[in-house]
PDB file of C-alpha atoms in Angstrom:
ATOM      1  CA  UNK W   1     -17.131   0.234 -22.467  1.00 80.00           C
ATOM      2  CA  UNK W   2     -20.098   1.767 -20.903  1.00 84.00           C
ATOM      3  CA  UNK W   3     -20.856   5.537 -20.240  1.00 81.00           C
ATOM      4  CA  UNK W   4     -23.262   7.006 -17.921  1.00 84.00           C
ATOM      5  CA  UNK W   5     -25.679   9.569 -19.022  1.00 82.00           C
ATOM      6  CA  UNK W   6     -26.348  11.684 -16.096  1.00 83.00           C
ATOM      7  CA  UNK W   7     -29.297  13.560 -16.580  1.00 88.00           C
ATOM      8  CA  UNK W   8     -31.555  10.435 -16.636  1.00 88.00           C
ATOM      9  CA  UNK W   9     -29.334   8.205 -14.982  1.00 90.00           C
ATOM     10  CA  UNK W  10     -28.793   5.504 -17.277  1.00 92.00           C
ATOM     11  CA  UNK W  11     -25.642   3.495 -18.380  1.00 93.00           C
ATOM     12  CA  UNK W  12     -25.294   3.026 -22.034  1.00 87.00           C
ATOM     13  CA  UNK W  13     -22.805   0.882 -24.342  1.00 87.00           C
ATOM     14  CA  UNK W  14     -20.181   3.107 -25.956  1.00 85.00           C
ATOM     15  CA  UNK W  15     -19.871   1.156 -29.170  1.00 84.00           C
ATOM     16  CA  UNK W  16     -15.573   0.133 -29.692  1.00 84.00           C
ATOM     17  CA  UNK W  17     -14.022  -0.142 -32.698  1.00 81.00           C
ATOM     18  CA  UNK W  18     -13.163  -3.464 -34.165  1.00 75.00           C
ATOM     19  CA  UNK W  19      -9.928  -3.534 -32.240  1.00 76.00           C
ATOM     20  CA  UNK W  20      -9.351  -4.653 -28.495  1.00 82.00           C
ATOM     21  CA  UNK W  21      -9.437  -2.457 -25.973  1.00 86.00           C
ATOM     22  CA  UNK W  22      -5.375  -1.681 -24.579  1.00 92.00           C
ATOM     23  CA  UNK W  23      -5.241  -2.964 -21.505  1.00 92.00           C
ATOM     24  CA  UNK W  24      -3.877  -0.164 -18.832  1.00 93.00           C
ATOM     25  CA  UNK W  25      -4.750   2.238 -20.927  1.00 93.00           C
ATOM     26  CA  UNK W  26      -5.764   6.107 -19.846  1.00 95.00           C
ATOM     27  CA  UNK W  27      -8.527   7.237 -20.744  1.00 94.00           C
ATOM     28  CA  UNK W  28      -9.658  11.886 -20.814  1.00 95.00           C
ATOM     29  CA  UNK W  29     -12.839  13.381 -21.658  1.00 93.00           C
ATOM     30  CA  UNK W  30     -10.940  16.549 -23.517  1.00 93.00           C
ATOM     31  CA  UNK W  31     -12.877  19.992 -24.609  1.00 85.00           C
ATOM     32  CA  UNK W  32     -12.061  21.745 -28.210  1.00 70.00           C
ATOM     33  CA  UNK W  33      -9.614  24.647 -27.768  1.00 62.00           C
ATOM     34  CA  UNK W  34     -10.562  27.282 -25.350  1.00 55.00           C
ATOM     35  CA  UNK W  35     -12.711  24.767 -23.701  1.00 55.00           C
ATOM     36  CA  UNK W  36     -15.434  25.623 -26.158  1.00 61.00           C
ATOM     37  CA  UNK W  37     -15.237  22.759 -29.211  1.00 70.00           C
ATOM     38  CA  UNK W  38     -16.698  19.738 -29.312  1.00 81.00           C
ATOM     39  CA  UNK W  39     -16.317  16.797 -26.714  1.00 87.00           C
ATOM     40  CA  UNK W  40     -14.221  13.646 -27.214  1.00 92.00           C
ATOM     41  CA  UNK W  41     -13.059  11.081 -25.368  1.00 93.00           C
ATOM     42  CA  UNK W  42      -9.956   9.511 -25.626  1.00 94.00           C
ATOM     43  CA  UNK W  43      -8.350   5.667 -25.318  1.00 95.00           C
ATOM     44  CA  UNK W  44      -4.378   6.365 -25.049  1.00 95.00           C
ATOM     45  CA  UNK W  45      -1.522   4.557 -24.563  1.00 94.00           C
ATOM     46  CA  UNK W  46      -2.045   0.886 -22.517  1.00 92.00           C
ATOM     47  CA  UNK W  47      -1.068  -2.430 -23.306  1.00 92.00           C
ATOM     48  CA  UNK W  48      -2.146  -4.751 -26.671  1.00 91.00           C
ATOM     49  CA  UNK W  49      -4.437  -7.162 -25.053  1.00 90.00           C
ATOM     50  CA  UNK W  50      -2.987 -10.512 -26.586  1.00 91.00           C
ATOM     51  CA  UNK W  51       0.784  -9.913 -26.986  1.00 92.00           C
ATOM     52  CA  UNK W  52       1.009  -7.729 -23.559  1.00 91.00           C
ATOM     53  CA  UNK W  53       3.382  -5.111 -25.705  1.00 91.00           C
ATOM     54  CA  UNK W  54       3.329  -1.299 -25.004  1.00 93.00           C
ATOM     55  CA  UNK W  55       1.150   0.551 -27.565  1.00 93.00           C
ATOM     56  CA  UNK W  56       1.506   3.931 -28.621  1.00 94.00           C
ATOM     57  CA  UNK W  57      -1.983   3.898 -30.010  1.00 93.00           C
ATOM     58  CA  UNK W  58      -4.116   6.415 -29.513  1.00 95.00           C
ATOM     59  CA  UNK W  59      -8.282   6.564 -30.231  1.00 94.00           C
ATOM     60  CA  UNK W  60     -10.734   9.262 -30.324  1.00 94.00           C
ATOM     61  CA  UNK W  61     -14.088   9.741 -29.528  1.00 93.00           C
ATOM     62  CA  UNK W  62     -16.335  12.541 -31.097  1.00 90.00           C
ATOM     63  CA  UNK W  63     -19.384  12.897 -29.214  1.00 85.00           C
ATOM     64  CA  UNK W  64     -21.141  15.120 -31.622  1.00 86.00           C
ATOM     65  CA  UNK W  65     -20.809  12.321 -34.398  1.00 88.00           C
ATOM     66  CA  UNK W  66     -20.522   9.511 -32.489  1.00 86.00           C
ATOM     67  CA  UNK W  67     -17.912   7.723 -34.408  1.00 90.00           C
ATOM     68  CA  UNK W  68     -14.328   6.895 -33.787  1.00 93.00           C
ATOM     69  CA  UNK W  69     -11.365   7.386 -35.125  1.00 93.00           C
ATOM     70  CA  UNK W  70      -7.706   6.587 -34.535  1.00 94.00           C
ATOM     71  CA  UNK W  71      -5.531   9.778 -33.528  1.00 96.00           C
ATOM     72  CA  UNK W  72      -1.712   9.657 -34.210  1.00 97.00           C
ATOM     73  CA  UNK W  73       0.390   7.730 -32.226  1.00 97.00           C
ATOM     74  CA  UNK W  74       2.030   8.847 -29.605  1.00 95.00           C
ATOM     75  CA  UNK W  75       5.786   9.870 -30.379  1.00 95.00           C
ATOM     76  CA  UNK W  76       8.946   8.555 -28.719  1.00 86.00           C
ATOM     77  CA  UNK W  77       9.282   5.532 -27.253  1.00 85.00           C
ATOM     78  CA  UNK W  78       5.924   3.621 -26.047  1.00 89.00           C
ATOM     79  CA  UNK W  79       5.292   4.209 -22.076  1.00 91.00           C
ATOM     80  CA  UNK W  80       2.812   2.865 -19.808  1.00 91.00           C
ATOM     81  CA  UNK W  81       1.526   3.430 -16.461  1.00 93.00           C
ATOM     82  CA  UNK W  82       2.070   7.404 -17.666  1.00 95.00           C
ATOM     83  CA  UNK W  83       0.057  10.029 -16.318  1.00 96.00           C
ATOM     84  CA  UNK W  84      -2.294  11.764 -18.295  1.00 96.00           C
ATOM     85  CA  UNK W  85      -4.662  14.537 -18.037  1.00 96.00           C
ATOM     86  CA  UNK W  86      -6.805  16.630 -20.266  1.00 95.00           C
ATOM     87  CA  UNK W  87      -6.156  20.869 -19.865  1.00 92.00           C
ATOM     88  CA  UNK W  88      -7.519  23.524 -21.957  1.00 89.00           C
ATOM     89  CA  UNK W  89      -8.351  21.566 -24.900  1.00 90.00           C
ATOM     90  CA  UNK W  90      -4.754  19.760 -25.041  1.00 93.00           C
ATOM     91  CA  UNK W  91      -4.503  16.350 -23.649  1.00 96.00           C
ATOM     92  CA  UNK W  92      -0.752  15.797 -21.793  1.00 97.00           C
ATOM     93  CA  UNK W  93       1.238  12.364 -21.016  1.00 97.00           C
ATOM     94  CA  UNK W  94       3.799  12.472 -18.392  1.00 96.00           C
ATOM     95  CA  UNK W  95       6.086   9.860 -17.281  1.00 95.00           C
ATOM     96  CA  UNK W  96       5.239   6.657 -17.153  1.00 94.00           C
ATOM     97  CA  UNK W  97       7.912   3.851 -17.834  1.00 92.00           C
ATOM     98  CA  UNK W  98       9.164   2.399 -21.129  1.00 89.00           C
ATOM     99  CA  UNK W  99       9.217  -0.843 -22.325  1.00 86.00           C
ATOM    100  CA  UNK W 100      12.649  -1.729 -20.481  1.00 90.00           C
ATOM    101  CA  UNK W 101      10.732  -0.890 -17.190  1.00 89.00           C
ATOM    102  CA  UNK W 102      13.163   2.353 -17.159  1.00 92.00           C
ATOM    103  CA  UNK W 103      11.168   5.410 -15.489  1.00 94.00           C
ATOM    104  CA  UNK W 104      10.730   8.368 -18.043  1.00 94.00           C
ATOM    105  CA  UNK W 105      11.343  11.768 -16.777  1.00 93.00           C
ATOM    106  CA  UNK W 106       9.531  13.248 -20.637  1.00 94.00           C
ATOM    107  CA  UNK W 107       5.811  15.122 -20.881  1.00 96.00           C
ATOM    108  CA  UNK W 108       4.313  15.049 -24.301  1.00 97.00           C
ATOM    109  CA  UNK W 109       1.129  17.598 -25.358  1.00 97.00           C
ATOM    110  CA  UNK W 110      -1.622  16.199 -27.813  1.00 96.00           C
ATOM    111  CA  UNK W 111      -4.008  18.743 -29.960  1.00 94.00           C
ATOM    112  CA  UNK W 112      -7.007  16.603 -30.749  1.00 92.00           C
ATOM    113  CA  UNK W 113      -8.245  19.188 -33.113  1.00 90.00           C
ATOM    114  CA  UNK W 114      -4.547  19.181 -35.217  1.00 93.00           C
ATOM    115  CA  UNK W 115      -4.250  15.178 -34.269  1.00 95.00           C
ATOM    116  CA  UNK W 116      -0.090  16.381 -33.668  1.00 97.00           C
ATOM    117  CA  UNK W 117       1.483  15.722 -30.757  1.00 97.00           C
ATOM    118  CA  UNK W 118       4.429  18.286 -29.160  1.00 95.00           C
TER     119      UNK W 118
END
């Protein structure tokens, strides 16, 4: 994973954890609450790269101390191909289909600064 650093221009390795990277997975830059905190990207959701099974993981990116760590999982049955955007600090999964291929009409809402999903 790579990240490009706009002010000069340059593309620089985003170190991952030890794990593989889900394949299909989303992926939101999200602000603290009120827009405000601290920057973080986050991994959610996607595919485990060897066994093709839905994941529910979910990882998280602090910018200020450039570290990872794994958020809770996502709730409910694992989805994919979900839609998922980051709004006023919360980061929201809609949709998506489960792991019968069934379409799922359910939203979720993640708080990365709680790390609980609603």
């Amino acid at each position: 994973m790579v990240l490009l650093e706009p002010v000069e221009g340059r593309w620089a390795p985003l170190p991952w954890p030890s794990e593989s990277l889900p394949l299909f997975c989303q992926v939101v830059i999200v602000d603290g609450a009120g827009g405000h905190g601290r920057k973080r990207l986050m991994v959610v959701g996607g595919w485990h790269p060897e066994t093709w099974a839905q994941t529910d993981t979910v990882f998280v990116y602090d910018f200020l101390t450039c570290a990872w760590r794994r958020g809770t999982p996502m709730p409910g049955p694992c989805r994919s191909f979900f839609a998922c955007a980051a709004v006023g600090g919360a980061v929201y999964v809609a949709g998506g289909h489960d792991d019968e291929k069934n379409a799922l009409r359910s939203a979720l809402a993640y708080d990365p600064d709680a790390d609980v999903w609603a």
